[in-house]
Short mmCIF file of C-alpha atoms and ligand atoms in Angstrom, two decimals:
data_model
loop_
_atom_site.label_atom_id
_atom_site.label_comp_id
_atom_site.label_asym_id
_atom_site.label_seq_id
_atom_site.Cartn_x
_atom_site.Cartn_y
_atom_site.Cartn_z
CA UNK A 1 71.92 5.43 -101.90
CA UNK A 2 68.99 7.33 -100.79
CA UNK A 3 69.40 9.19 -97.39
CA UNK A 4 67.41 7.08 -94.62
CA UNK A 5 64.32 8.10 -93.58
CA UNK A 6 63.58 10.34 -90.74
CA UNK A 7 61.13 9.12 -87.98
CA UNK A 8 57.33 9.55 -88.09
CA UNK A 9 56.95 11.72 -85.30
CA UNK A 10 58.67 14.50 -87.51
CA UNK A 11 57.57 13.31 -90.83
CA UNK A 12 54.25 14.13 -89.56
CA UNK A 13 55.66 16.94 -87.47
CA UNK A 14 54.34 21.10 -88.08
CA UNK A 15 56.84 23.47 -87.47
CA UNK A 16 55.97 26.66 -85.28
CA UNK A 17 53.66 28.71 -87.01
CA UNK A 18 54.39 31.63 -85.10
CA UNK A 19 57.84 31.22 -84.76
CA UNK A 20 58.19 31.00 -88.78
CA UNK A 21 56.04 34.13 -89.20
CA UNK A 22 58.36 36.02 -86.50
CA UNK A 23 61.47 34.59 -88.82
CA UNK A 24 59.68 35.72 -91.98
CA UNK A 25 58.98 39.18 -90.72
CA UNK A 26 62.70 39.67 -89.39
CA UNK A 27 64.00 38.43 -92.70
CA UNK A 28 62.20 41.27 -94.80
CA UNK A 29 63.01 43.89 -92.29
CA UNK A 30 66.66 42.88 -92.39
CA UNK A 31 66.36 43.16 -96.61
CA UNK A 32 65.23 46.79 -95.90
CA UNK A 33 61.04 46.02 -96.33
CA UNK A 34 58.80 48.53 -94.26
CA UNK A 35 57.09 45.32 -92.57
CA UNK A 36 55.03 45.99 -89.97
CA UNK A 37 54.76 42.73 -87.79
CA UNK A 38 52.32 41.99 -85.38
CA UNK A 39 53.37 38.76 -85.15
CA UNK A 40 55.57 38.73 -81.61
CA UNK A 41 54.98 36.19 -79.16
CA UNK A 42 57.60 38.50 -77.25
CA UNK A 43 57.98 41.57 -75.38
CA UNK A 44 59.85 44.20 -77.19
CA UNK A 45 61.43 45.80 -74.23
CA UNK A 46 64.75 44.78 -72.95
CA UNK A 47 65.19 42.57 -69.63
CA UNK A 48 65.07 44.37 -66.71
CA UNK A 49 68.78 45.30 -65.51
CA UNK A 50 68.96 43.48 -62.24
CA UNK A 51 68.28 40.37 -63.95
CA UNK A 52 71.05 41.18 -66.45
CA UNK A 53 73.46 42.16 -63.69
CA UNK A 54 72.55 39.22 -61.40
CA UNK A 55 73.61 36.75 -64.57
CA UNK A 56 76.89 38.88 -65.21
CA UNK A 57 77.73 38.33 -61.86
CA UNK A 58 76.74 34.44 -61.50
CA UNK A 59 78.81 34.17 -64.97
CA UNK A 60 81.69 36.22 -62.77
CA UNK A 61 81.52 34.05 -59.53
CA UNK A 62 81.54 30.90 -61.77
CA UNK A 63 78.50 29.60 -61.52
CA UNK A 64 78.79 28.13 -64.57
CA UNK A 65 78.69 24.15 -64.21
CA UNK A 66 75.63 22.06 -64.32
CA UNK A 67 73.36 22.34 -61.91
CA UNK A 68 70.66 19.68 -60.02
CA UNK A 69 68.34 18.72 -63.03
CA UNK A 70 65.49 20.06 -61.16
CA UNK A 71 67.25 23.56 -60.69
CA UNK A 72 68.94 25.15 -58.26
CA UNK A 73 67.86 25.56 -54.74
CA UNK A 74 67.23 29.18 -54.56
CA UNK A 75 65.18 30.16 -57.46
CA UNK A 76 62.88 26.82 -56.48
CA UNK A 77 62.47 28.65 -53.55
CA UNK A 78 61.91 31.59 -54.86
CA UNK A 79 59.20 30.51 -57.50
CA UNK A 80 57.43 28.82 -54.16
CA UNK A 81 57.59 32.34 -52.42
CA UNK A 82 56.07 34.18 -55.39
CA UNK A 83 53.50 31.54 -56.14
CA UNK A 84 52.74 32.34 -52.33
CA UNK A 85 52.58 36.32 -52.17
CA UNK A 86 51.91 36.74 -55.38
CA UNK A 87 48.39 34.27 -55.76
CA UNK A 88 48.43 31.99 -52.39
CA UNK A 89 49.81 29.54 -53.45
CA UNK A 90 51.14 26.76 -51.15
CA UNK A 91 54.01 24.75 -52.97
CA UNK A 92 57.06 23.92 -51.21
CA UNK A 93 60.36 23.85 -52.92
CA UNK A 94 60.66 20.19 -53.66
CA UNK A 95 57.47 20.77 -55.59
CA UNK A 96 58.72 22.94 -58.15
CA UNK A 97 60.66 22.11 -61.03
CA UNK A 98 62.75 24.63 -63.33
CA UNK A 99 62.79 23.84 -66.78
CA UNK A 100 64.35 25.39 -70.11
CA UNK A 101 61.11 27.62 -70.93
CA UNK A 102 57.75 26.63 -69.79
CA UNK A 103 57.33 24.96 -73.42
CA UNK A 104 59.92 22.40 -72.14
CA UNK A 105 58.35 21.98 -68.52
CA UNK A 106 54.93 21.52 -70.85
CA UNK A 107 56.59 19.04 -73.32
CA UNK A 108 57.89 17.31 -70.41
CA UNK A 109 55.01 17.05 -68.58
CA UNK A 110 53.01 14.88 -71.31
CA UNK A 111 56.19 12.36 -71.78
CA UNK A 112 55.22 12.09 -68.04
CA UNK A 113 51.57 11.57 -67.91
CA UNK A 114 50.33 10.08 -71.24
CA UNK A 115 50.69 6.47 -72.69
CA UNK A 116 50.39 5.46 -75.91
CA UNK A 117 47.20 6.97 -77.65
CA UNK A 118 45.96 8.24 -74.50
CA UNK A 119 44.39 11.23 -74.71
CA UNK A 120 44.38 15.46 -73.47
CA UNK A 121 41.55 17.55 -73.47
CA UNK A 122 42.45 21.02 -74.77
CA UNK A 123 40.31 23.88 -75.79
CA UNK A 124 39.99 25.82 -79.31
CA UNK A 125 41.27 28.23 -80.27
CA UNK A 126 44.79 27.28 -78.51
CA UNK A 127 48.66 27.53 -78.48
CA UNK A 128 50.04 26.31 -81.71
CA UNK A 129 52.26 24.12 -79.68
CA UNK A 130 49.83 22.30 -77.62
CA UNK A 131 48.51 19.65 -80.09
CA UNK A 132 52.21 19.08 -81.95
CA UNK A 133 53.28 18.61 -78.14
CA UNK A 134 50.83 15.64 -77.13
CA UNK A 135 51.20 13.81 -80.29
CA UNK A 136 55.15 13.74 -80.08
CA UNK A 137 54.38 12.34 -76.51
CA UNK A 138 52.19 9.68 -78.56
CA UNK A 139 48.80 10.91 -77.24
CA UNK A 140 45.97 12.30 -79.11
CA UNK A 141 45.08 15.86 -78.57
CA UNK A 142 41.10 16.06 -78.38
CA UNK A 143 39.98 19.40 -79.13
CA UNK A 144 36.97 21.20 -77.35
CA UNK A 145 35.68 24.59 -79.54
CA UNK A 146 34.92 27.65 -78.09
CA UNK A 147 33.07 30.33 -79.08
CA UNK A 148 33.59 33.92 -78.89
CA UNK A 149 29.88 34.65 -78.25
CA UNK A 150 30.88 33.27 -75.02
CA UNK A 151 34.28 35.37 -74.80
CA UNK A 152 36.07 32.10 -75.66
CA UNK A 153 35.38 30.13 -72.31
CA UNK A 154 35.12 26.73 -71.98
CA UNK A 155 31.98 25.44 -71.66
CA UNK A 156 30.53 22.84 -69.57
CA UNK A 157 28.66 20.60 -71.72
CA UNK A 158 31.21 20.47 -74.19
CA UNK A 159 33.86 19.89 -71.98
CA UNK A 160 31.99 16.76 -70.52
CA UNK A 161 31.24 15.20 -73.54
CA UNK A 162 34.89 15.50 -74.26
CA UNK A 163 35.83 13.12 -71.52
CA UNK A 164 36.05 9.47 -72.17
CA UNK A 165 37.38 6.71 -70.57
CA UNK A 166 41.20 7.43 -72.47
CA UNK A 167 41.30 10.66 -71.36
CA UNK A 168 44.39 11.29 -69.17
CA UNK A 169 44.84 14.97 -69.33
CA UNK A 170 43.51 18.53 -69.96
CA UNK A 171 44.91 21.40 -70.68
CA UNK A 172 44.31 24.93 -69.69
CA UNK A 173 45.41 28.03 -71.03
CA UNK A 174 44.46 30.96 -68.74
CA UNK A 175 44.95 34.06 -69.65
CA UNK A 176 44.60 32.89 -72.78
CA UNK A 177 46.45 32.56 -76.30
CA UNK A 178 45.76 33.35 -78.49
CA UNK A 179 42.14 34.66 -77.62
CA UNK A 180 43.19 36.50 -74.47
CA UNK A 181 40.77 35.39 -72.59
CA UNK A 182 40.84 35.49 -68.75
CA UNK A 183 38.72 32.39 -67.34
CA UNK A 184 36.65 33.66 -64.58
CA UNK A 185 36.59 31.43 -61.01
CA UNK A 186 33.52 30.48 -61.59
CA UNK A 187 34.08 28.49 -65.35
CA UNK A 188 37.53 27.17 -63.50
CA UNK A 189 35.08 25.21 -60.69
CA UNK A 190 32.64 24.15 -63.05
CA UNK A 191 35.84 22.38 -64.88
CA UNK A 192 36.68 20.96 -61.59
CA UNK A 193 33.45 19.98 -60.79
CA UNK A 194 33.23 17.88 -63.78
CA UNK A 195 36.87 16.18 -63.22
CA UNK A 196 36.05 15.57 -59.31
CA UNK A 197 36.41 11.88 -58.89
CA UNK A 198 38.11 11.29 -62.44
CA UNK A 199 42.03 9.54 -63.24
CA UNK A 200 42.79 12.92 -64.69
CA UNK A 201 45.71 15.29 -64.89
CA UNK A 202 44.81 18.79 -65.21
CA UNK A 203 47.94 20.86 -66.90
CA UNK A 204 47.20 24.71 -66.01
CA UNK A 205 49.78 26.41 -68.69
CA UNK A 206 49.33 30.15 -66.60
CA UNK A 207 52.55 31.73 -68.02
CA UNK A 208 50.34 34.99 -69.17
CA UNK A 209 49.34 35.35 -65.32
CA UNK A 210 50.58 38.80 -64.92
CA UNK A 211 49.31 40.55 -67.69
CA UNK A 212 45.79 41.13 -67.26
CA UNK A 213 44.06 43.89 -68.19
CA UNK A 214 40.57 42.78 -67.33
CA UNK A 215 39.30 40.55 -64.65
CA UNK A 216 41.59 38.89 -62.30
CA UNK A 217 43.88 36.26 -62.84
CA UNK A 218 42.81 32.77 -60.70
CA UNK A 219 45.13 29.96 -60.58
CA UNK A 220 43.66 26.84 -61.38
CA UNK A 221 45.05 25.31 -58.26
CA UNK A 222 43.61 27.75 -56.50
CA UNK A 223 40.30 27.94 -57.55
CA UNK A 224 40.06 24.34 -57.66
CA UNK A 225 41.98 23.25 -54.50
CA UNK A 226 40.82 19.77 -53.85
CA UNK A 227 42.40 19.01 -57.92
CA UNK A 228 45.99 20.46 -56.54
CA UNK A 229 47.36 16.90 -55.79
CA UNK A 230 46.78 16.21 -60.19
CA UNK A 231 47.63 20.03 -61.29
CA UNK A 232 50.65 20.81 -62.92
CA UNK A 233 51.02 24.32 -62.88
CA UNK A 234 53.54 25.71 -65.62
CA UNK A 235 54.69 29.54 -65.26
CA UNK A 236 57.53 31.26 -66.52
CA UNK A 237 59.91 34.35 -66.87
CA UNK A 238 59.36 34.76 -71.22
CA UNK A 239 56.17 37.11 -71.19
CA UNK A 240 56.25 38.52 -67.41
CA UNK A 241 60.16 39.38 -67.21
CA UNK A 242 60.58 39.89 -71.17
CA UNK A 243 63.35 36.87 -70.87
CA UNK A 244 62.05 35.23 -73.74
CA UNK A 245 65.75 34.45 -75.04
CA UNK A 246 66.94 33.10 -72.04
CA UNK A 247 64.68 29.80 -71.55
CA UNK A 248 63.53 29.65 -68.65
CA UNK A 249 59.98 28.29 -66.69
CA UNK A 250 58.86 26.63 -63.80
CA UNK A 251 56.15 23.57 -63.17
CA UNK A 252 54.70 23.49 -59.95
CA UNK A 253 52.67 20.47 -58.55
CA UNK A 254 52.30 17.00 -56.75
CA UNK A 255 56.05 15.83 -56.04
CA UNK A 256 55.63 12.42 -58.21
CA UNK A 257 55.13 14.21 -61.23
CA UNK A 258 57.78 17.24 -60.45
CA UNK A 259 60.30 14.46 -60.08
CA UNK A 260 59.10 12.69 -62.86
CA UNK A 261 60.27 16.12 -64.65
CA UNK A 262 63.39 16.51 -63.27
CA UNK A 263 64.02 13.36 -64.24
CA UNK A 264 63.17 13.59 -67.76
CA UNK A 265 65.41 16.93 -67.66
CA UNK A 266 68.18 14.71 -66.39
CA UNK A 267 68.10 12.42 -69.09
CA UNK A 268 68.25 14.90 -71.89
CA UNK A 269 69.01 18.67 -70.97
CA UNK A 270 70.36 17.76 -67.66
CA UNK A 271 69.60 21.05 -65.79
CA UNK A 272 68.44 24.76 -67.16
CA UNK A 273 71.63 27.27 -67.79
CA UNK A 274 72.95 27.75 -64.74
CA UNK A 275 74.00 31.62 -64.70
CA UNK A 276 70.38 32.35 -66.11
CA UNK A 277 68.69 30.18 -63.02
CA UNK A 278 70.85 33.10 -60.93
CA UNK A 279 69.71 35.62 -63.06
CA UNK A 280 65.78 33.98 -62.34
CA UNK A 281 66.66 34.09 -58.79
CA UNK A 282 66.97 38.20 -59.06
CA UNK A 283 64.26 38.47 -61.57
CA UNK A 284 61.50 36.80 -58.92
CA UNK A 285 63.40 38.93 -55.89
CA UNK A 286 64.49 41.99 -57.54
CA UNK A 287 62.38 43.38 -60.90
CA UNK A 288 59.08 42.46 -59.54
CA UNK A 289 58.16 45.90 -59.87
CA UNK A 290 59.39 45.98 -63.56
CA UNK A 291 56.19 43.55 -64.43
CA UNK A 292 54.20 45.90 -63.06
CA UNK A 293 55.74 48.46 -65.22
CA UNK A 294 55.51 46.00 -68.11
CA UNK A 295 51.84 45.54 -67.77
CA UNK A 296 50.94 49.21 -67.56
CA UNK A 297 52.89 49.50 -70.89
CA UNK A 298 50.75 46.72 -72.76
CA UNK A 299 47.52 48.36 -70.86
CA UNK A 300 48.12 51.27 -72.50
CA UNK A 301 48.91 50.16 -75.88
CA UNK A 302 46.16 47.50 -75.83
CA UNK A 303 43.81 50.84 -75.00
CA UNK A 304 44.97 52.32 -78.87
CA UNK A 305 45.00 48.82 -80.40
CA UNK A 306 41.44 48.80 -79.61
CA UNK A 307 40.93 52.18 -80.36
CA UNK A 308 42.22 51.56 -83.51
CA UNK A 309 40.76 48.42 -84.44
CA UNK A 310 37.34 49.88 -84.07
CA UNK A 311 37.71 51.67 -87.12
CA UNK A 312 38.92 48.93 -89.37
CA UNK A 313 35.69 47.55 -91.44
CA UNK A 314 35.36 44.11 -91.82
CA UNK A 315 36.36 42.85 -88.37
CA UNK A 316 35.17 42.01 -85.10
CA UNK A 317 36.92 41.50 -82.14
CA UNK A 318 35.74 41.46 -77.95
CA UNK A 319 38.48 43.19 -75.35
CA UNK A 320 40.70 40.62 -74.65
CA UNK A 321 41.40 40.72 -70.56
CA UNK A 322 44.99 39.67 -70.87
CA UNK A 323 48.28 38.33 -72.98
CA UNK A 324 49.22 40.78 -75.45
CA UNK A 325 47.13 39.92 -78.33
CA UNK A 326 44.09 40.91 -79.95
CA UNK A 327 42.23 37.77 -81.69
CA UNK A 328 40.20 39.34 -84.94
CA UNK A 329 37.36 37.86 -86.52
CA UNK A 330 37.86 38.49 -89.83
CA UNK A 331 35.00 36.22 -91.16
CA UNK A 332 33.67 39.66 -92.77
CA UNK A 333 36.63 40.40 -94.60
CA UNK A 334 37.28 37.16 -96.08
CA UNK A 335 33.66 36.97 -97.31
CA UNK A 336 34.11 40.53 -99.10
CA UNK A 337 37.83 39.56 -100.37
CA UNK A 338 36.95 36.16 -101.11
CA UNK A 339 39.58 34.56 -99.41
CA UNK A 340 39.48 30.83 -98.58
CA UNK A 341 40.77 31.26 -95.35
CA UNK A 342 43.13 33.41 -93.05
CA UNK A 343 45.65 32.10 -94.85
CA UNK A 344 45.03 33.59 -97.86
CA UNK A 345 44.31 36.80 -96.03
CA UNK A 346 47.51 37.00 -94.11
CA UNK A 347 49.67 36.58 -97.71
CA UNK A 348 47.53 38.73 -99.20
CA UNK A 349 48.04 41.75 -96.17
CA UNK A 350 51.96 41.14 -96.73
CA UNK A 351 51.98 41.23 -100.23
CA UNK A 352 49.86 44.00 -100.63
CA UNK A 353 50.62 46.50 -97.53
CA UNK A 354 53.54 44.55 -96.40
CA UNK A 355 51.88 43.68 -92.69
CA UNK A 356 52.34 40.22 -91.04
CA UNK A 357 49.33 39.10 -88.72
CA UNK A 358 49.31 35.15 -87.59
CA UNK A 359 46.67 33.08 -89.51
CA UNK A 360 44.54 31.72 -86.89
CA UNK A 361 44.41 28.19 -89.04
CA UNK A 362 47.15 27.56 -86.87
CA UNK A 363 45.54 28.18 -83.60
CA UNK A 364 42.29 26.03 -85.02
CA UNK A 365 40.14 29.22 -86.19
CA UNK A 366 40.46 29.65 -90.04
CA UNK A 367 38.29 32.74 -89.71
CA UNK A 368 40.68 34.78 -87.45
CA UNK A 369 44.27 36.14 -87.50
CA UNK A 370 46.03 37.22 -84.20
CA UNK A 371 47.45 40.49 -83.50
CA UNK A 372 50.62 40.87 -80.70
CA UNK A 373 50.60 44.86 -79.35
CA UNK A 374 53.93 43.60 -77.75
CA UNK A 375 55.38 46.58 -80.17
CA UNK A 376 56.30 49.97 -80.48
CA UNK A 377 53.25 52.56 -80.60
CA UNK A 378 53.85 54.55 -84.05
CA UNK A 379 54.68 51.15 -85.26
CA UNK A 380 51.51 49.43 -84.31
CA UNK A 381 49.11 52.42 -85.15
CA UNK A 382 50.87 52.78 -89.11
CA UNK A 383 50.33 48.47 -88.88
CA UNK A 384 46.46 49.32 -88.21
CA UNK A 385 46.35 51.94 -90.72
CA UNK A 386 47.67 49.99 -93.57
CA UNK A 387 45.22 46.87 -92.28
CA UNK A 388 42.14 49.78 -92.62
CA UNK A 389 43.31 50.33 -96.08
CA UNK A 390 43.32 47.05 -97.46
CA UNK A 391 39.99 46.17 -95.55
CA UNK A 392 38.29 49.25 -97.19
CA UNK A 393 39.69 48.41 -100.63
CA UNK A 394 37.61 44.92 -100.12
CA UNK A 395 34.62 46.41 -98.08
CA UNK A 396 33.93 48.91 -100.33
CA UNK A 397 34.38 46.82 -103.59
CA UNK A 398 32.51 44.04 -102.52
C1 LIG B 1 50.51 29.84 -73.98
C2 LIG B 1 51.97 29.74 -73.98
N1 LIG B 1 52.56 28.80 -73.23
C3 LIG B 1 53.88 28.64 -73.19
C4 LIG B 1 54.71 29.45 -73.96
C5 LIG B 1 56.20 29.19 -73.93
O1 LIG B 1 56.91 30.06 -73.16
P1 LIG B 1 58.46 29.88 -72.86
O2 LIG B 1 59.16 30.95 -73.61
O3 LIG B 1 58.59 30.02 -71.38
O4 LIG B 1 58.87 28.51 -73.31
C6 LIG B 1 54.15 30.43 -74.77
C7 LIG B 1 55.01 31.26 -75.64
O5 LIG B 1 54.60 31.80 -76.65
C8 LIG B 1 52.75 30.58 -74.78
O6 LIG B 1 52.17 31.52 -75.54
#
């Protein structure tokens, strides 16, 4: 007898590009290869001690049974008291939710807003999760372009004639992955503007809000105010509080929809871990200052990224003004290597000088790879190095 079939949702499902790459890279370093991978969707520092100590003791006092789906009481208050000092930010605790990751609180949130084949605005290039995410919720993922002549901002025209009468959602990704982009006030009201008066959910995915280099980081709530009773504001401890292992987020937003998540949570993971919603509790209270030290660190190394990159021929790239990537047009490089696509590019870069960079096919820009600097110095720098080399080799020979 044949085995049965698996569903259609994950027939038709793509598995993590990044995550594959990360698993790739580990897997040859473990075997002893000299990779150089700037392929990290995570901080490479450790988590800052009081959050380790604060889960030690939790695990200690035994706070180890489940906990109310939502989360506990204390770190709900303590994401509303940080979304309050930290951006001005007015949620109460009943209008946060604490979820396993903000990729859960995000997966979440479309079971909760879309029907069948309704459908979320969401803009190129994006989060290799995004689109995967809406269609396992059973809605269609309508994808806006932007362009990097216009530092990868969303644009209003395009946006507009996105919007049809199906639409149910959009998604933002401020600062930005993969481009790093930091969307200015001003583009954030004009996207308001536009929804004012529509049956629209806006989804503001701002987990990157702490590390910006350039610019200044606006919440979507709170550049758009009179939208705050239909955002959903996701945030989270992975990138800010290098806690990527431990799984935790936050959504913020209109109560129907928080308990909408909470319920969902209740239904299938029942709550977040409960030590590591302690440990969140003395992350928000306690190593505040540690993101602060965190960003200076990627400032600095995104400085000599840059630096670097400048010499490599064959690529273009604009500062990006936050995350922890650099998104590289390599349009140039592919012409002179004949490549097909960054695909092709990326095997060829770990074949050759045994360097993993993300494809941006993956992200919806064939003509780009992404570069993390969440890495040691000497180890990025000898990445860029070998990346010169192979450019040259094609530059020159083309
Ligand atoms: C844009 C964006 N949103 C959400 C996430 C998920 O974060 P978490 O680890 O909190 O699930 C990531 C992680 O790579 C991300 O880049």
């Amino acid at each position: 007898m044949p085995t049965p079939p698996l569903a259609g949702r994950v027939r038709a499902l793509a598995p993590s590009a990044t995550l594959a790459l990360t698993a790739l890279a580990r897997e040859l370093k473990e075997r002893g290869e000299p990779v150089v991978s700037f392929g990290a969707g995570e901080p490479d520092v450790n988590t800052p001690e009081p959050v380790i100590e604060a889960a030690c003791r939790a695990l200690r006092e035994g706070k180890t049974k489940y906990t109310p789906s939502g989360g506990i009481r204390p770190l709900r208050e303590a994401v509303a008291e940080y979304l309050h000092t930290r951006f001005g930010l007015a949620y109460a605790p009943e209008d946060v939710h604490i979820s396993v990751g903000a990729k859960h609180a995000l997966f979440n949130a479309f079971l909760a807003v879309l029907e069948p084949e309704e459908e979320v605005v969401l803009f190129s290039p994006y989060w290799v999760s995004y689109p995967e995410m809406v269609r396992l919720a059973g809605g269609k993922p309508v994808v806006v372009p932007t362009s990097p002549e216009r530092g990868f901002l969303p644009e209003r025209e395009a946006f507009t004639a996105a919007l049809t009468p199906r639409t149910r959602a959009v998604l933002l990704n401020t600062p930005n992955n993969p481009t790093g982009a930091v969307y200015p006030e001003t583009v954030l009201r004009q996207l308001g503007e536009v929804l004012a008066g529509r049956d629209v959910w806006v989804i503001a995915d701002e987990i990157y809000a702490e590390l910006v280099y350039e610019g200044a980081h606006v919440p979507f709530p709170r550049a758009v105010p009179e939208l705050a009773d239909r955002t959903l504001l996701i945030g989270g401890f992975s990138k800010s509080f290098a806690m990527t292992g431990w799984r935790l987020g936050f959504a913020a937003g209109p109560r129907e929809l928080v308990r909408a998540l909470d319920n969902l949570a209740s239904q299938s993971v029942s709550c977040p871990t409960s030590f590591v919603q302690y440990a969140g509790v003395a992350a928000l209270r306690e190593a505040l200052g540690e993101v602060e030290r965190l960003r200076q660190l990627f400032a600095s190394r995104r400085a000599k990224m840059l630096a670097a990159l400048a010499e490599v021929p064959g690529v273009r790239f604009a500062p990006p003004g936050g995350a922890f990537y650099v998104f590289l047009d390599v349009s140039p490089l592919l012409e002179a290597g004949g490549f097909s696509d960054a695909d092709a590019l990326a095997r060829a870069l770990l074949e050759e000088e045994k360097v993993v960079v993300v494809p941006g096919t993956s992200f919806g820009a064939p003509e780009f790879v992404r570069l993390s600097y969440a890495m040691g110095e000497e180890e990025m720098l000898e990445g860029i190095a070998r990346l010169a080399a192979f450019a040259r080799r094609r530059v020159m020979s083309a």
